[in-house]
Short mmCIF file of N, CA and C in Angstrom, two decimals:
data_model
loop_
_atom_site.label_atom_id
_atom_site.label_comp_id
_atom_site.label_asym_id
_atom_site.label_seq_id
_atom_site.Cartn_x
_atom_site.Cartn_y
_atom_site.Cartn_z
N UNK I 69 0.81 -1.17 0.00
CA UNK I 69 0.00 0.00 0.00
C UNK I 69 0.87 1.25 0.00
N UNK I 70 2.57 0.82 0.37
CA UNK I 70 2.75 2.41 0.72
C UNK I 70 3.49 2.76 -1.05
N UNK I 71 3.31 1.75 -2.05
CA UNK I 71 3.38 2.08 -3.41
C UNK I 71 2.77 2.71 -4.23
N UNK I 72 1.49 2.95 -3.37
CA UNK I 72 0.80 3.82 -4.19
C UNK I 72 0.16 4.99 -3.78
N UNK I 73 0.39 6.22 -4.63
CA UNK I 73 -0.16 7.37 -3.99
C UNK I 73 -1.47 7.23 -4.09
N UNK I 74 -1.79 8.91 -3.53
CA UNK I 74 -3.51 8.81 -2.89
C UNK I 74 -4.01 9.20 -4.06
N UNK I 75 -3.87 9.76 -5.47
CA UNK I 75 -4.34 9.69 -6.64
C UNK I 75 -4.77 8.49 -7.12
N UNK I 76 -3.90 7.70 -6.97
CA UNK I 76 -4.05 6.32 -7.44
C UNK I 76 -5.25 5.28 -6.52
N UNK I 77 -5.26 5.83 -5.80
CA UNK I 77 -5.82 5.74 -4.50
C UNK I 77 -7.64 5.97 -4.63
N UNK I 78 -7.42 7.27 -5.10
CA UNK I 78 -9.05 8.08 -5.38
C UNK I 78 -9.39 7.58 -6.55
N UNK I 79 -8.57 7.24 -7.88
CA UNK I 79 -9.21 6.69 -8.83
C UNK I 79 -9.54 5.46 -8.61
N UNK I 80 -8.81 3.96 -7.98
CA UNK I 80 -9.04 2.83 -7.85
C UNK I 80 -10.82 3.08 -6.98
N UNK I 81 -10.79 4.05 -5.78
CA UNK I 81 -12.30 4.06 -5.22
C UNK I 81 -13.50 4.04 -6.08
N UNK I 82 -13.27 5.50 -7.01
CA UNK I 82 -14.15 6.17 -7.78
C UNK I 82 -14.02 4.46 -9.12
N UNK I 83 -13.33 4.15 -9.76
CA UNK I 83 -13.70 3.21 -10.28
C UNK I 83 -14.34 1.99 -9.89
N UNK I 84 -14.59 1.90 -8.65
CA UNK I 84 -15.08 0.37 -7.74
C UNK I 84 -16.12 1.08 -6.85
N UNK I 85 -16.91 2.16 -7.52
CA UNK I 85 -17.94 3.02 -6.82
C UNK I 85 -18.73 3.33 -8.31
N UNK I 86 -18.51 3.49 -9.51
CA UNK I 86 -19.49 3.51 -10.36
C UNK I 86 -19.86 2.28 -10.76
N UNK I 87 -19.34 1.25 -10.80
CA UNK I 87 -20.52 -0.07 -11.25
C UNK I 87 -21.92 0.05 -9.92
N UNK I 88 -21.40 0.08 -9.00
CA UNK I 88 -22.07 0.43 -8.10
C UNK I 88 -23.42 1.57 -7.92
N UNK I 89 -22.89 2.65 -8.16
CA UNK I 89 -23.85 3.78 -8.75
C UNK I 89 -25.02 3.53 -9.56
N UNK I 90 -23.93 2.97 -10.88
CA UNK I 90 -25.05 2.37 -11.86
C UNK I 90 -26.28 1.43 -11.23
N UNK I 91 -25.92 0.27 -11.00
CA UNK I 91 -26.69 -0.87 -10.21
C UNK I 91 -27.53 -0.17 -9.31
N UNK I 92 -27.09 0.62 -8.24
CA UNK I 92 -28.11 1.23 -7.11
C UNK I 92 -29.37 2.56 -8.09
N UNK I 93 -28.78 3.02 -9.25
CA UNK I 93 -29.15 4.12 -9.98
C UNK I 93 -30.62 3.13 -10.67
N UNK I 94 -30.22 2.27 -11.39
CA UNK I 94 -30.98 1.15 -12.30
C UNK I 94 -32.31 0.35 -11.35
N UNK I 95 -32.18 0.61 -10.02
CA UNK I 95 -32.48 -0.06 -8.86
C UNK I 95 -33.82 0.24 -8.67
N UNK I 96 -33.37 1.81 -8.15
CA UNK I 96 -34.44 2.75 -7.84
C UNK I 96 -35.30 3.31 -8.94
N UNK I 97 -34.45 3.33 -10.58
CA UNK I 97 -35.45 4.20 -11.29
C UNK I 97 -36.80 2.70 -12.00
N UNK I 98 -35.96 1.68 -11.87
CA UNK I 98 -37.30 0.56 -11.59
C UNK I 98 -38.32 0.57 -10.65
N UNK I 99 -37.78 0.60 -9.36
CA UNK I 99 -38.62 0.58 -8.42
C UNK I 99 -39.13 1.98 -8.32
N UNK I 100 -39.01 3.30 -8.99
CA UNK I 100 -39.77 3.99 -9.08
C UNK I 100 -41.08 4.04 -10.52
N UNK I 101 -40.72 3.17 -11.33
CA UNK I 101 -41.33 3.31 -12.50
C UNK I 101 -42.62 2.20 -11.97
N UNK I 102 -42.33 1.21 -11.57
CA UNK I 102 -43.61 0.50 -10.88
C UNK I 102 -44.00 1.19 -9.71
N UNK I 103 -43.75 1.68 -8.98
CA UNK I 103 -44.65 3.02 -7.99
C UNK I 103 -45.05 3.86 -8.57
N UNK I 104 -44.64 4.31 -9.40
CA UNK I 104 -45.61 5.23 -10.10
C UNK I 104 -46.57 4.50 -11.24
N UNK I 105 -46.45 3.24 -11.39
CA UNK I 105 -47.59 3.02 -12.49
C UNK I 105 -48.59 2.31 -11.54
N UNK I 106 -47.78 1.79 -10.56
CA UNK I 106 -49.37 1.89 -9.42
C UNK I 106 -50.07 3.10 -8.83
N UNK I 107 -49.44 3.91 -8.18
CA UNK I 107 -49.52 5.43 -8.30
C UNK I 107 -50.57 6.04 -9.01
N UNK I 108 -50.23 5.62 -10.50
CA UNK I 108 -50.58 6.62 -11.09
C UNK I 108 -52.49 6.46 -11.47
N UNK I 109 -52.71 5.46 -11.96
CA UNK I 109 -54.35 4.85 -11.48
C UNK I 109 -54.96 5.68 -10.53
N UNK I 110 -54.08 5.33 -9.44
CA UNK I 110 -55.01 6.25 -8.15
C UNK I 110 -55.50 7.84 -8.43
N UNK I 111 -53.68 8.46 -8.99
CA UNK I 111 -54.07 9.84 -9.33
C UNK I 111 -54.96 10.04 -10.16
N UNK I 112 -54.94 9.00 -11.27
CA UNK I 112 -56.02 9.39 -12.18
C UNK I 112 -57.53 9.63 -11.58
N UNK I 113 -57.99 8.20 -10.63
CA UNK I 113 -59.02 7.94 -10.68
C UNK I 113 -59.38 9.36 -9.00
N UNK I 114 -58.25 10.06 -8.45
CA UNK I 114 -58.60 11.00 -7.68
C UNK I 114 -59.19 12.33 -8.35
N UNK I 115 -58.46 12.19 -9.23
CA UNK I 115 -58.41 13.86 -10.53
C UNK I 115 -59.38 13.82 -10.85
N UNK I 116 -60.28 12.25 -11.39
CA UNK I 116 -61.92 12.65 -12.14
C UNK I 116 -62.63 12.72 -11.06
N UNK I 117 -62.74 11.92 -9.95
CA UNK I 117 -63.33 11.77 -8.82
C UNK I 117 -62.97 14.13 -8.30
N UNK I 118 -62.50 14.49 -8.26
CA UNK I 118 -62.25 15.96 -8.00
C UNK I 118 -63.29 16.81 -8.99
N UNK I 119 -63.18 16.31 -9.77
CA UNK I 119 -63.78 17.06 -11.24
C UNK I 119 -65.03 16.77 -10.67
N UNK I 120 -65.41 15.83 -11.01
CA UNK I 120 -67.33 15.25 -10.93
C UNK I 120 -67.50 15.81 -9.64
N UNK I 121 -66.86 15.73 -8.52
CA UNK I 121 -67.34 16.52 -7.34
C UNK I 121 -67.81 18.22 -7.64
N UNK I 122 -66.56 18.78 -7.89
CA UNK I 122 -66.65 19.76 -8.05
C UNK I 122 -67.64 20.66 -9.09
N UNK I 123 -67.98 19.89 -10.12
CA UNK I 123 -68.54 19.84 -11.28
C UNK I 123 -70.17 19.73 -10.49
N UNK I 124 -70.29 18.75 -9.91
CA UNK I 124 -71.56 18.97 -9.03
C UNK I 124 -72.08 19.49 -7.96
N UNK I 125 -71.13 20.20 -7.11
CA UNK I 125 -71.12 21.17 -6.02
C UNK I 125 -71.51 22.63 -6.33
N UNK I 126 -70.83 22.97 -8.01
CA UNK I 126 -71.11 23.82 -8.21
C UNK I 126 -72.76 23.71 -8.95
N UNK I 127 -72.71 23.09 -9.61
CA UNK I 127 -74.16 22.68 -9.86
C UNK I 127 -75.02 23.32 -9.47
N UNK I 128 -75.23 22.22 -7.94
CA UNK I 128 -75.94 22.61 -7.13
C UNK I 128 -76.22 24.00 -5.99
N UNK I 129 -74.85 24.39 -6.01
CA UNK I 129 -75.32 25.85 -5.58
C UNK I 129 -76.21 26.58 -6.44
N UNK I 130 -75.85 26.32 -7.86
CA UNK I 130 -75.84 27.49 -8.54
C UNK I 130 -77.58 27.51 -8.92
N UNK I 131 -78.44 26.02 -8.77
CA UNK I 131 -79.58 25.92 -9.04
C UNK I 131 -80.42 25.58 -7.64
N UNK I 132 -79.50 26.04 -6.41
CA UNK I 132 -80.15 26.27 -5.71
C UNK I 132 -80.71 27.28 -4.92
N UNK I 133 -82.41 27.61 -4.27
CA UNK I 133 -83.15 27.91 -4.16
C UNK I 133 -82.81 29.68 -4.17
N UNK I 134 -81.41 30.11 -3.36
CA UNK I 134 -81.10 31.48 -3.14
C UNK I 134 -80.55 31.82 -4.38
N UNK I 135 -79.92 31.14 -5.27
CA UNK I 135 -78.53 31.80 -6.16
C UNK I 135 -79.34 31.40 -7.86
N UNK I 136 -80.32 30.79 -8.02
CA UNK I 136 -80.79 30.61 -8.94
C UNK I 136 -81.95 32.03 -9.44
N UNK I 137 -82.85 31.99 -8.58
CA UNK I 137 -83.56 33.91 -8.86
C UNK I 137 -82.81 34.91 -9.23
N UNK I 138 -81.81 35.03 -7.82
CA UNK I 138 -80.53 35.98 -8.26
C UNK I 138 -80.24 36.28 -10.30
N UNK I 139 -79.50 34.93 -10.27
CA UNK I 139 -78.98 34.74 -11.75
C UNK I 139 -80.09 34.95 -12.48
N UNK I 140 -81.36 34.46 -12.45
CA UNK I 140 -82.47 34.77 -13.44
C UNK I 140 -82.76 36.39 -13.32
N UNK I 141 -82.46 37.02 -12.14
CA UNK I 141 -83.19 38.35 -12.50
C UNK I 141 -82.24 39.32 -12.50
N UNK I 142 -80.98 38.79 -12.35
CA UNK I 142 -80.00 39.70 -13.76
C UNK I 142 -79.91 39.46 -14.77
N UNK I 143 -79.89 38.50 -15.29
CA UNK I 143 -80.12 37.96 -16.82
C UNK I 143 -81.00 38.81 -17.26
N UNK I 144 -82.08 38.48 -16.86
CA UNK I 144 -83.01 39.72 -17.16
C UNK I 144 -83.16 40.88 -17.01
N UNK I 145 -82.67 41.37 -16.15
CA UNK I 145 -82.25 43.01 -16.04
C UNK I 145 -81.45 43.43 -17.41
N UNK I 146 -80.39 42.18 -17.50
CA UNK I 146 -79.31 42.62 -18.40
C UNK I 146 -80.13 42.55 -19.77
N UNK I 147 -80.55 41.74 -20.21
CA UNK I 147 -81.13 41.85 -21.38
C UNK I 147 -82.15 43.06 -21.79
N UNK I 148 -83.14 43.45 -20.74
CA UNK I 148 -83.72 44.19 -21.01
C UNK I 148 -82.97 45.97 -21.23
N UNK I 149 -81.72 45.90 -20.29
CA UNK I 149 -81.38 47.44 -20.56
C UNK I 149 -80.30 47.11 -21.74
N UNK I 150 -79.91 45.82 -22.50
CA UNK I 150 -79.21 45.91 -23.64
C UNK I 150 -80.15 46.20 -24.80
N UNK I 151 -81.35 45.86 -24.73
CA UNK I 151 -82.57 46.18 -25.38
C UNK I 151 -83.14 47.88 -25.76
N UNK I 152 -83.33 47.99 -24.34
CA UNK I 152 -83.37 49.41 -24.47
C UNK I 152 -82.10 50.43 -24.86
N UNK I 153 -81.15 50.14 -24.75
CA UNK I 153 -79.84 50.67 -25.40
C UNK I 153 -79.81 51.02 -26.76
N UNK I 154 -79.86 49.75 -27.29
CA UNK I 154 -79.82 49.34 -28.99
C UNK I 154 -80.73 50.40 -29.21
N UNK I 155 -82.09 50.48 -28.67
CA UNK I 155 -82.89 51.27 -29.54
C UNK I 155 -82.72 52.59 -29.47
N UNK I 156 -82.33 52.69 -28.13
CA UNK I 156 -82.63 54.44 -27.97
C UNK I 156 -80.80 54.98 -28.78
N UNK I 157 -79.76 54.06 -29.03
CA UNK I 157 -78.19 54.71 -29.55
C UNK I 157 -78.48 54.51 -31.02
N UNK I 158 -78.84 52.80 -31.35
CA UNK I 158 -78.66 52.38 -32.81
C UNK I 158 -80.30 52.66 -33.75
N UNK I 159 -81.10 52.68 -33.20
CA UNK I 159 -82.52 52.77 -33.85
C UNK I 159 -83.53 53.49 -33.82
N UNK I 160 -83.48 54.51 -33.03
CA UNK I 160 -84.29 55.47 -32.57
C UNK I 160 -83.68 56.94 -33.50
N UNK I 161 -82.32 57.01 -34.11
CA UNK I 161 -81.95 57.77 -34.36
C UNK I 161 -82.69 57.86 -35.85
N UNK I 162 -82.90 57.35 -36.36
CA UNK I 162 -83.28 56.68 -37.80
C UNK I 162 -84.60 56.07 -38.08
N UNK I 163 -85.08 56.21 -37.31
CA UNK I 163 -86.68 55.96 -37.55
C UNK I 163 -87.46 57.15 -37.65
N UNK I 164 -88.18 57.00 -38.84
CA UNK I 164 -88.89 58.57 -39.10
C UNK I 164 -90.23 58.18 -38.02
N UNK I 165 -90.69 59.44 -37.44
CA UNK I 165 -91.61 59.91 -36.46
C UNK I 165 -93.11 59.50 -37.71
N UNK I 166 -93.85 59.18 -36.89
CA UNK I 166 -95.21 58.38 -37.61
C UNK I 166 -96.38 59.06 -36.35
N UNK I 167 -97.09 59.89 -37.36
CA UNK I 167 -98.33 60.45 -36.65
C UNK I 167 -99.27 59.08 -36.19
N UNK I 168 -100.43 59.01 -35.55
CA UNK I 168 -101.42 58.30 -35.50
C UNK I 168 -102.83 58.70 -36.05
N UNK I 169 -102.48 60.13 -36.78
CA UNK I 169 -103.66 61.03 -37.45
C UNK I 169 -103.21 60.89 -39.06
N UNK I 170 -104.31 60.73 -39.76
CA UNK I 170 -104.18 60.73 -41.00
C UNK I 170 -105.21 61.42 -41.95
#
């Protein structure tokens, strides 16, 4: 041992430490590729299971008893003063005046 310096030393390690690497590297990205393809099912089947919840939570607020009038009687507010708009900016300007006497 005392023939060889500590260069010789650090390379003999580092060479009898990457087969090693490799093998422990090859190890884990298996045993991560089957955890995640079991894994991954679950996430899927959590993600639609999230959706359809959510998808029906909102639903149901939105057609229920307080928040449904609401929405109907702005809708209708809104329509009616886009109504009256149009006529009195775009159509009212341009319509000739019509007696009811003839």
């Amino acid at each position: 041992m005392a023939d060889k310096s500590y260069g010789q030393l650090l390379i003999e390690g580092i060479v009898r430490a990457i087969p090693w690497a490799i093998v422990f590297s090859l190890a884990f990205l298996i045993t991560m590729k089957v955890f995640m393809g079991m894994l991954g099912q679950e996430v899927k089947k959590a993600i639609d299971l999230t959706a359809r919840t959510a998808v029906n939570t909102a639903m149901d607020t939105a057609l229920s008893s307080e928040v449904f009038p609401k929405i109907k009687q702005n809708t209708k507010e809104a329509i009616e003063y886009t109504a009256h708009t149009v006529n009195r900016e775009l159509v009212a300007p341009y319509m000739k005046p019509t007696s009811a006497k003839k």
